[in-house]
Short mmCIF file of C-alpha atoms in Angstrom, two decimals:
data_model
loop_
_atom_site.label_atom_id
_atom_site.label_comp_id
_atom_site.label_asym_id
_atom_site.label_seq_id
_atom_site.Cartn_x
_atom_site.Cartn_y
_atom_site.Cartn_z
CA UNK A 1 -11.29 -1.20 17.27
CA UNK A 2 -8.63 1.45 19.79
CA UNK A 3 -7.36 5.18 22.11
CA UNK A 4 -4.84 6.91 22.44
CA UNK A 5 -4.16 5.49 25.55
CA UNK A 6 -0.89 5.59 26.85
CA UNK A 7 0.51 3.69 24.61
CA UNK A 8 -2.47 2.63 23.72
CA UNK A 9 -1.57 -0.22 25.38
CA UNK A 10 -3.31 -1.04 22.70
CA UNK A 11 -6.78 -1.06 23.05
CA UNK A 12 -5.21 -3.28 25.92
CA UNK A 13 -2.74 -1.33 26.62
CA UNK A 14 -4.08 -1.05 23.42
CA UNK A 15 -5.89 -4.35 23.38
CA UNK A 16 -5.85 -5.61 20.65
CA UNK A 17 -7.16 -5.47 18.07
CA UNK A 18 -10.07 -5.37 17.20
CA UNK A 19 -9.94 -8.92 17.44
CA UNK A 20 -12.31 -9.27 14.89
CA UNK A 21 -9.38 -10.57 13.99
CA UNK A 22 -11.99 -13.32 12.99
CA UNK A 23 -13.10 -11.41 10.49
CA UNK A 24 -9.45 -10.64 9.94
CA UNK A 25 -9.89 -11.40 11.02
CA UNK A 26 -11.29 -8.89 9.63
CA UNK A 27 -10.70 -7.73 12.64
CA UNK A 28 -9.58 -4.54 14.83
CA UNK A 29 -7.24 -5.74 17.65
CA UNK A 30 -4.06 -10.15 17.49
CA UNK A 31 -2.03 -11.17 14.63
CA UNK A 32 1.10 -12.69 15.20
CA UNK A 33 4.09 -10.77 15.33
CA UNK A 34 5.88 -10.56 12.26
CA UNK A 35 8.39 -7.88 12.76
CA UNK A 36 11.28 -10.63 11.61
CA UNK A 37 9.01 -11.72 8.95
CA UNK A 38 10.49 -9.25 5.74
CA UNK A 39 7.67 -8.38 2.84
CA UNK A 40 8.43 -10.86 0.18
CA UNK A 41 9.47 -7.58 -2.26
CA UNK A 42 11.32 -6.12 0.61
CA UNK A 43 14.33 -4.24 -0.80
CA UNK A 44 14.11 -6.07 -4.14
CA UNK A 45 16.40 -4.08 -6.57
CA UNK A 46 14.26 -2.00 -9.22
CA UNK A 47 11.08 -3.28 -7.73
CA UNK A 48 8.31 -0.44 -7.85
CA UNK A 49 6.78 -2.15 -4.65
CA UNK A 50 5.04 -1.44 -1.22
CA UNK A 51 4.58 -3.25 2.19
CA UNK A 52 1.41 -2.28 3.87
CA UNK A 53 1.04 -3.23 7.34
CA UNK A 54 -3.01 -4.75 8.10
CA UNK A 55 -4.46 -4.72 11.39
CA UNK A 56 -6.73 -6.88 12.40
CA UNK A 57 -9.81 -5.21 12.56
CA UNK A 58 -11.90 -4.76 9.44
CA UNK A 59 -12.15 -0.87 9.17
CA UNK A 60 -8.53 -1.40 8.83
CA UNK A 61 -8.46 -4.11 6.54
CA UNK A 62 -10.77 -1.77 4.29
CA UNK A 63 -7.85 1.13 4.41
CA UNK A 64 -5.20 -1.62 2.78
CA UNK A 65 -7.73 -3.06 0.46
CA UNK A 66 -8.50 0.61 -0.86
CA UNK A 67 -5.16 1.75 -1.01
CA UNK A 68 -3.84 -1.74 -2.40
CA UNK A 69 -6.02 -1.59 -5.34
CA UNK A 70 -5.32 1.97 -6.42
CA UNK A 71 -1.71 0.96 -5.74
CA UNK A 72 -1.60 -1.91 -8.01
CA UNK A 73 -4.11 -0.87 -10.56
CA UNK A 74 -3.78 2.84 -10.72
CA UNK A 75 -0.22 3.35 -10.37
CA UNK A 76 1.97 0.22 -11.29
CA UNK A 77 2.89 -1.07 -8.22
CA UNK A 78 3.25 -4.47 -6.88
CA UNK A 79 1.99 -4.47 -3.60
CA UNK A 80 2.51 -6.77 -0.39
CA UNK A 81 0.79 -7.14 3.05
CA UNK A 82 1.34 -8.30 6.14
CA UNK A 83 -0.45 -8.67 9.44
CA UNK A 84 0.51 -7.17 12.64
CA UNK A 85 -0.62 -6.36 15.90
CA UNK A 86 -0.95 -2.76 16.82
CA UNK A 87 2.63 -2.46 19.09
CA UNK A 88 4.70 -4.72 16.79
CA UNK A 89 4.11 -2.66 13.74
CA UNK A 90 5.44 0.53 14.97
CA UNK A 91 8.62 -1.87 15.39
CA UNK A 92 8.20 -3.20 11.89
CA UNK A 93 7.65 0.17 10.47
CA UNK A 94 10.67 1.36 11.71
CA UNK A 95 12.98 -1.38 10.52
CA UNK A 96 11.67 -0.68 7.15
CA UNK A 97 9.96 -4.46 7.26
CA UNK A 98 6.92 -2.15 6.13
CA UNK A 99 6.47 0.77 4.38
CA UNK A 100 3.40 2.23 5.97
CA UNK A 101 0.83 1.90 8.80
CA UNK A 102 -2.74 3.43 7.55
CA UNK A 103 -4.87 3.58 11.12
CA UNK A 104 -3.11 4.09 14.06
CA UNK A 105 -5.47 4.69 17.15
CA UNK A 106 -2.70 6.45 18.91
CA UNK A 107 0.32 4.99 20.50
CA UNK A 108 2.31 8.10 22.41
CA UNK A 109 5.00 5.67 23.38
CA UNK A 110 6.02 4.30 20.46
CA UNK A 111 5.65 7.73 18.65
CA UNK A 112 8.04 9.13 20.96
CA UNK A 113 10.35 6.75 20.31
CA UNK A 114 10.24 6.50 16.62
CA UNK A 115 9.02 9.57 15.77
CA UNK A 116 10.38 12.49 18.10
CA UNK A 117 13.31 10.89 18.98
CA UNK A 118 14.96 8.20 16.64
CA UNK A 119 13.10 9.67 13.43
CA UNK A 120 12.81 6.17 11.71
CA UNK A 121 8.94 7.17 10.98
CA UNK A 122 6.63 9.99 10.08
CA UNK A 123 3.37 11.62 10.63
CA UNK A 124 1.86 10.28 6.62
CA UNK A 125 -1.28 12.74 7.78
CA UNK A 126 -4.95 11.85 8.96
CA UNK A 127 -6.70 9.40 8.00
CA UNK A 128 -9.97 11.23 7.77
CA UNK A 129 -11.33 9.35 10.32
CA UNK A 130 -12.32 9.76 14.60
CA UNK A 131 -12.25 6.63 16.66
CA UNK A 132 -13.66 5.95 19.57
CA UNK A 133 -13.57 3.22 22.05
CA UNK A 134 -16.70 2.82 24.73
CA UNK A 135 -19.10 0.36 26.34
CA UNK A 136 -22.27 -0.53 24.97
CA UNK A 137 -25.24 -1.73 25.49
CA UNK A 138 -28.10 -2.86 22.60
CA UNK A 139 -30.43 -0.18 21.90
CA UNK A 140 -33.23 -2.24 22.45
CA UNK A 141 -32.53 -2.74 26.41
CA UNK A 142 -31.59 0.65 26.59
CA UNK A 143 -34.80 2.23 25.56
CA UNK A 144 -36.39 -0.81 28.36
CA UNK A 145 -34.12 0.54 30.79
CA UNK A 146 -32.44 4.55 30.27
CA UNK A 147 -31.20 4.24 33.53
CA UNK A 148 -28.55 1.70 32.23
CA UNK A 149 -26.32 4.25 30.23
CA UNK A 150 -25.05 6.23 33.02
CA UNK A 151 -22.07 3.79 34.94
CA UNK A 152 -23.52 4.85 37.51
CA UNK A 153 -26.36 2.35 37.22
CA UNK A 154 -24.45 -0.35 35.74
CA UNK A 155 -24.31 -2.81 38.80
CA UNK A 156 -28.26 -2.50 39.18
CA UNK A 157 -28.15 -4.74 35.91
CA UNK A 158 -25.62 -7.10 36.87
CA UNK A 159 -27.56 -9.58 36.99
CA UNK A 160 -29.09 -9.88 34.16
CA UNK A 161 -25.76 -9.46 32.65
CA UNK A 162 -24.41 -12.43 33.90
CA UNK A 163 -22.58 -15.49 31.90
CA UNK A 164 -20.90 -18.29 32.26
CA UNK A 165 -17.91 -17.11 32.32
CA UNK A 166 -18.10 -13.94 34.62
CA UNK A 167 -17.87 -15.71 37.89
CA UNK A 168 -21.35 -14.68 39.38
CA UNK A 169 -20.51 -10.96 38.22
CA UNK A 170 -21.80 -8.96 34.85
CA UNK A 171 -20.33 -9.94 31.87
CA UNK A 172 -18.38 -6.95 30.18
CA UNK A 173 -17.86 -8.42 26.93
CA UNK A 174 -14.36 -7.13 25.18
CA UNK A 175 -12.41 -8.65 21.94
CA UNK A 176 -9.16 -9.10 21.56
CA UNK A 177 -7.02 -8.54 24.76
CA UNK A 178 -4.19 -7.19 22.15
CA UNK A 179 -6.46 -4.45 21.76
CA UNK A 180 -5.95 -0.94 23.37
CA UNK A 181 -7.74 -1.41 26.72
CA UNK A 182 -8.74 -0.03 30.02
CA UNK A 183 -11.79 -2.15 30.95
CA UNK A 184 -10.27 -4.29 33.62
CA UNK A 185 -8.87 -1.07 35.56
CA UNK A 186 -12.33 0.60 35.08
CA UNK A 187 -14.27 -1.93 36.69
CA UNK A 188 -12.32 -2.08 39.15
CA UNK A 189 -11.59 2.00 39.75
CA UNK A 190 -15.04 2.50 38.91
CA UNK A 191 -15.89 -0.49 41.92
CA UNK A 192 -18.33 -2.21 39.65
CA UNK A 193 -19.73 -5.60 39.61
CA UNK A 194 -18.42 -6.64 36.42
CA UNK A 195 -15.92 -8.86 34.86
CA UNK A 196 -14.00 -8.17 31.67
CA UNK A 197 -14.35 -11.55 29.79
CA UNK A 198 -12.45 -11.67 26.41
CA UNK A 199 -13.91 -12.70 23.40
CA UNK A 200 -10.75 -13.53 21.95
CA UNK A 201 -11.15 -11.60 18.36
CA UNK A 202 -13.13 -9.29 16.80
CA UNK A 203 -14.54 -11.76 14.70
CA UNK A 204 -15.66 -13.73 18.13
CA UNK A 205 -17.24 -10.66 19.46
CA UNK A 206 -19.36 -9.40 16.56
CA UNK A 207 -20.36 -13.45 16.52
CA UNK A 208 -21.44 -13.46 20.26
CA UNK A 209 -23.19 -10.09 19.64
CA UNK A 210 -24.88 -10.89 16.89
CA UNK A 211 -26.23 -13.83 18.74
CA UNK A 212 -27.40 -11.66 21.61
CA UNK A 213 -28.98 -9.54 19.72
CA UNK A 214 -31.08 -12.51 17.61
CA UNK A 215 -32.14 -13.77 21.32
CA UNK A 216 -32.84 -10.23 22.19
CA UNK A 217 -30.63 -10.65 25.23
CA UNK A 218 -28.86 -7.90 27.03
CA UNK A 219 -25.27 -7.86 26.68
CA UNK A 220 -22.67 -4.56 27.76
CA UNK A 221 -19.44 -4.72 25.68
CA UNK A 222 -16.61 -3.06 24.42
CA UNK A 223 -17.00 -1.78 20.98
CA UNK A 224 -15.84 0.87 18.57
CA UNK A 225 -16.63 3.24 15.94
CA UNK A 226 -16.39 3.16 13.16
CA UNK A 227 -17.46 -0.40 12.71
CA UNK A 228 -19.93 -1.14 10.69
CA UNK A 229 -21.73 -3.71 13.03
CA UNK A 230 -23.54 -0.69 14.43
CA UNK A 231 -25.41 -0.99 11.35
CA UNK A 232 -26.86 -4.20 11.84
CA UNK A 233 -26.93 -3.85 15.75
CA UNK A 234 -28.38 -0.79 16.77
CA UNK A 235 -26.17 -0.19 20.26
CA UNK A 236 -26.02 2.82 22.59
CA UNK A 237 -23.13 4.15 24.56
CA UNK A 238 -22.84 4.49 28.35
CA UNK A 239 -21.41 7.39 29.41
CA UNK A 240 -18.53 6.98 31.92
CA UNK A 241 -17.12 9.65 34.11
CA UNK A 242 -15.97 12.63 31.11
CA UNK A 243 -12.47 12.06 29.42
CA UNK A 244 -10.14 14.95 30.43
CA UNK A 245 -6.14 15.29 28.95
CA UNK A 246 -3.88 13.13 31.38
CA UNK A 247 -7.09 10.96 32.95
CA UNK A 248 -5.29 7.60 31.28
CA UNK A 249 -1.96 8.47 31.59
CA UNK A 250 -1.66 5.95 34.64
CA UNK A 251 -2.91 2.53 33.04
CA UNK A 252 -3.76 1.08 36.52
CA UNK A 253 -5.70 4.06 37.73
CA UNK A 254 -7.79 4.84 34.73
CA UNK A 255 -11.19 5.57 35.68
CA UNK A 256 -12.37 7.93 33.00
CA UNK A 257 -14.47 7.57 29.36
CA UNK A 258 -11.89 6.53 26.48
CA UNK A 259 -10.76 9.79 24.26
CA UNK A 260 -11.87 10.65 20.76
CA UNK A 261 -9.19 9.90 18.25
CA UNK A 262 -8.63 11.21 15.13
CA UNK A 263 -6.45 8.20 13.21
CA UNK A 264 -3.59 8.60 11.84
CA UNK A 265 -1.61 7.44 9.30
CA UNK A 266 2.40 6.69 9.52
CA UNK A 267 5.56 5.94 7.17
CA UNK A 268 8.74 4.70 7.39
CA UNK A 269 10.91 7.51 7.60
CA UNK A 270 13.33 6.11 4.21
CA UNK A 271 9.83 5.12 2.53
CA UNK A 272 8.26 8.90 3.04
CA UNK A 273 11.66 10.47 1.14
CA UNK A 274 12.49 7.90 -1.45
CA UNK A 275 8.99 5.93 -1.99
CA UNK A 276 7.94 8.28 -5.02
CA UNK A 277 4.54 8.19 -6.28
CA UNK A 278 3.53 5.47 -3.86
CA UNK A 279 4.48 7.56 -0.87
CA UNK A 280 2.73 10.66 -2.21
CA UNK A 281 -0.32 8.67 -2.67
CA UNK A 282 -0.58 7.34 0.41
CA UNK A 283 0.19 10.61 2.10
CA UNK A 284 -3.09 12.18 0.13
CA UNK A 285 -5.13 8.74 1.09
CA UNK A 286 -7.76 10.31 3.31
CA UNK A 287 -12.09 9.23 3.33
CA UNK A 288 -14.71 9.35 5.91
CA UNK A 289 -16.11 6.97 7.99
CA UNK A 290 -19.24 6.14 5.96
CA UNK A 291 -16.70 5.18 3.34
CA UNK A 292 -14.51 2.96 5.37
CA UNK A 293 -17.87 1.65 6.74
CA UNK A 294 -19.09 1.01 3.14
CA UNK A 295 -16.00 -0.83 2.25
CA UNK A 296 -15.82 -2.51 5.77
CA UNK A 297 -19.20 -3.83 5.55
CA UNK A 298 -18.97 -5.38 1.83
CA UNK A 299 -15.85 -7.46 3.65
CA UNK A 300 -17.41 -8.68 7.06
CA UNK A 301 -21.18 -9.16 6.20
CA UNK A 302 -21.81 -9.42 2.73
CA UNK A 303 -18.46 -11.50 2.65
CA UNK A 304 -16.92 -10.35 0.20
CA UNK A 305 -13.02 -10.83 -0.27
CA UNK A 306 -11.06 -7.49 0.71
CA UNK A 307 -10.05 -7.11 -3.10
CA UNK A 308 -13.52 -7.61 -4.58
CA UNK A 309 -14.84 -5.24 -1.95
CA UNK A 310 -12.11 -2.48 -3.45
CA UNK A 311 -12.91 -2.93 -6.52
CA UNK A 312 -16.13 -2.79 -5.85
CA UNK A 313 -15.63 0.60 -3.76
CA UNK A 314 -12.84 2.19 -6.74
CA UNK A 315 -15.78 1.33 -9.60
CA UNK A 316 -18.14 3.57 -7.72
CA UNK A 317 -16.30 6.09 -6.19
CA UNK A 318 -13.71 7.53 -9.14
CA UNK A 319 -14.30 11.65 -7.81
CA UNK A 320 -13.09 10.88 -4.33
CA UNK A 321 -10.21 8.48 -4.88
CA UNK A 322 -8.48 10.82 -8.41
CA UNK A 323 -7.90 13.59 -5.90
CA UNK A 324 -5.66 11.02 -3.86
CA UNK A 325 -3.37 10.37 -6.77
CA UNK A 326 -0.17 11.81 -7.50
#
């Protein structure tokens, strides 16, 4: 879940990813790194195939699912996946170890590099989707207390947003610390009360808000849209001091709110030329929010499998996904 951060340092630096990974994990930001681990139809002479790379968040998850399906059942292909986190893939991608990345939450680094300057990978177009990265507080203790979206007022509360693992300081609850990131040089730029305390994966977090929320406890956490928790948690956003251009360029001296990002979508360079109808469909692949949400949801709550969700999805949905195809 995920900024164009420097680097994103992935939501940790671009942490992670959206750990969720649980529900990867469906989840947003740590896999393992697999950039020596080849698709299983890698290079496989006359093979109509296709590596997708899946991140471990679920809005992702919902992109591959999608795209697999339409893929496999729309336009012959056989199609393979593998799991990466959010740094690694841009090195996997470029090796040709996968074919394309669908949501990228911005990583200027690696773009640079493979993009600008080594030309290994290209732009494959928008996604048709903004992300955003912020803290958050339940909706119900917000409307108890207004005071507590404004940063400003955040250490009045830090009490009450204690745990057990914060070390007598509020609890600022993130996921995966592979995610992009700036939370532990906020707190302390920002000279707040708080500790970042990782949840470990997506998954993890939406389980340890989900049991705040039943308890009616207050909690402040990282979180990201879209994510289709915010559905079944009602949260509101506190506004830190106002993003400008440059404001996260140092990682250690962040102290401003996390951009708006509208995600991308990225090819290997060989893959965009030569990759036929596969390539031009994934190029077109482009939906809102509500319908990654949709899909998203179907996967992480109503548990169903990331293929019977697509199918699901493709059944209902035939005027938006036909203009996609080649």
């Amino acid at each position: 879940m995920r900024t164009t951060l420097p680097a994103r340092r992935v939501r940790k630096a671009a942490v992670a990813v959206p750990a969720a990974l649980g529900l990867l994990a469906l989840t947003g930001c740590g896999a393992a790194d697999m950039t020596k681990q080849a698709s299983p139809y890698a290079a496989a002479q006359g093979t109509r195939s296709v590596t997708l790379s899946t991140q471990s968040w679920v809005g992702a998850q919902a992109n591959v699912a999608v795209a697999k399906y339409l893929l496999e059942h729309e336009l012959g292909y056989r199609v393979d996946t593998v799991q990466v986190d959010e740094v690694p893939a841009w090195d996997a991608l470029s090796q040709g170890r996968v074919d394309a990345l669908l949501e990228d939450w911005g990583h200027p680094e690696q773009q640079q590099r493979y993009v600008e300057d080594k030309k290994t990978i290209v732009s494959g177009g928008g996604l048709g989707v903004t992300g955003h990265i912020g803290w958050f507080v339940p909706t119900y203790f917000a409307k108890q207390h207004p005071d507590v979206t404004d940063w400003k007022n955040l250490d009045k509360y830090a009490a009450q947003l204690r745990s057990g693992e914060s070390g007598g300081k509020g609890q600022l609850l993130d996921g995966s610390p592979s995610y992009v990131t700036n939370d532990t040089a906020l707190v302390k730029n920002l000279k707040l009360d708080y500790k970042v305390v990782f949840a470990g994966s997506e998954a993890a977090q939406i389980t340890q808000i989900k049991q705040f929320a039943k308890e009616k406890k207050p909690f402040l956490t990282y979180w990201y849209s879209p994510q289709w928790l915010f559905t079944k948690v009602p949260m509101t956003e506190v506004k830190l001091p106002p993003h400008k251009e440059g404001c996260d360029a140092d990682p250690d001296k962040v102290a401003c709110a996390y951009p708006h990002t509208p995600l991308e979508k990225f090819l290997n360079a060989g893959f965009a030329r030569k990759g036929g109808d596969a390539a031009a469909f994934l190029k077109k692949f482009r939906w809102t929010t509500e319908q990654q949400n949709e899909v998203a949801l179907m996967i992480a709550d109503q548990k169903l499998s990331p293929d019977e969700a697509a199918e699901k999805w493709v059944k209902a949905n035939k005027p938006t996904w036909q203009s996609w195809l080649p």
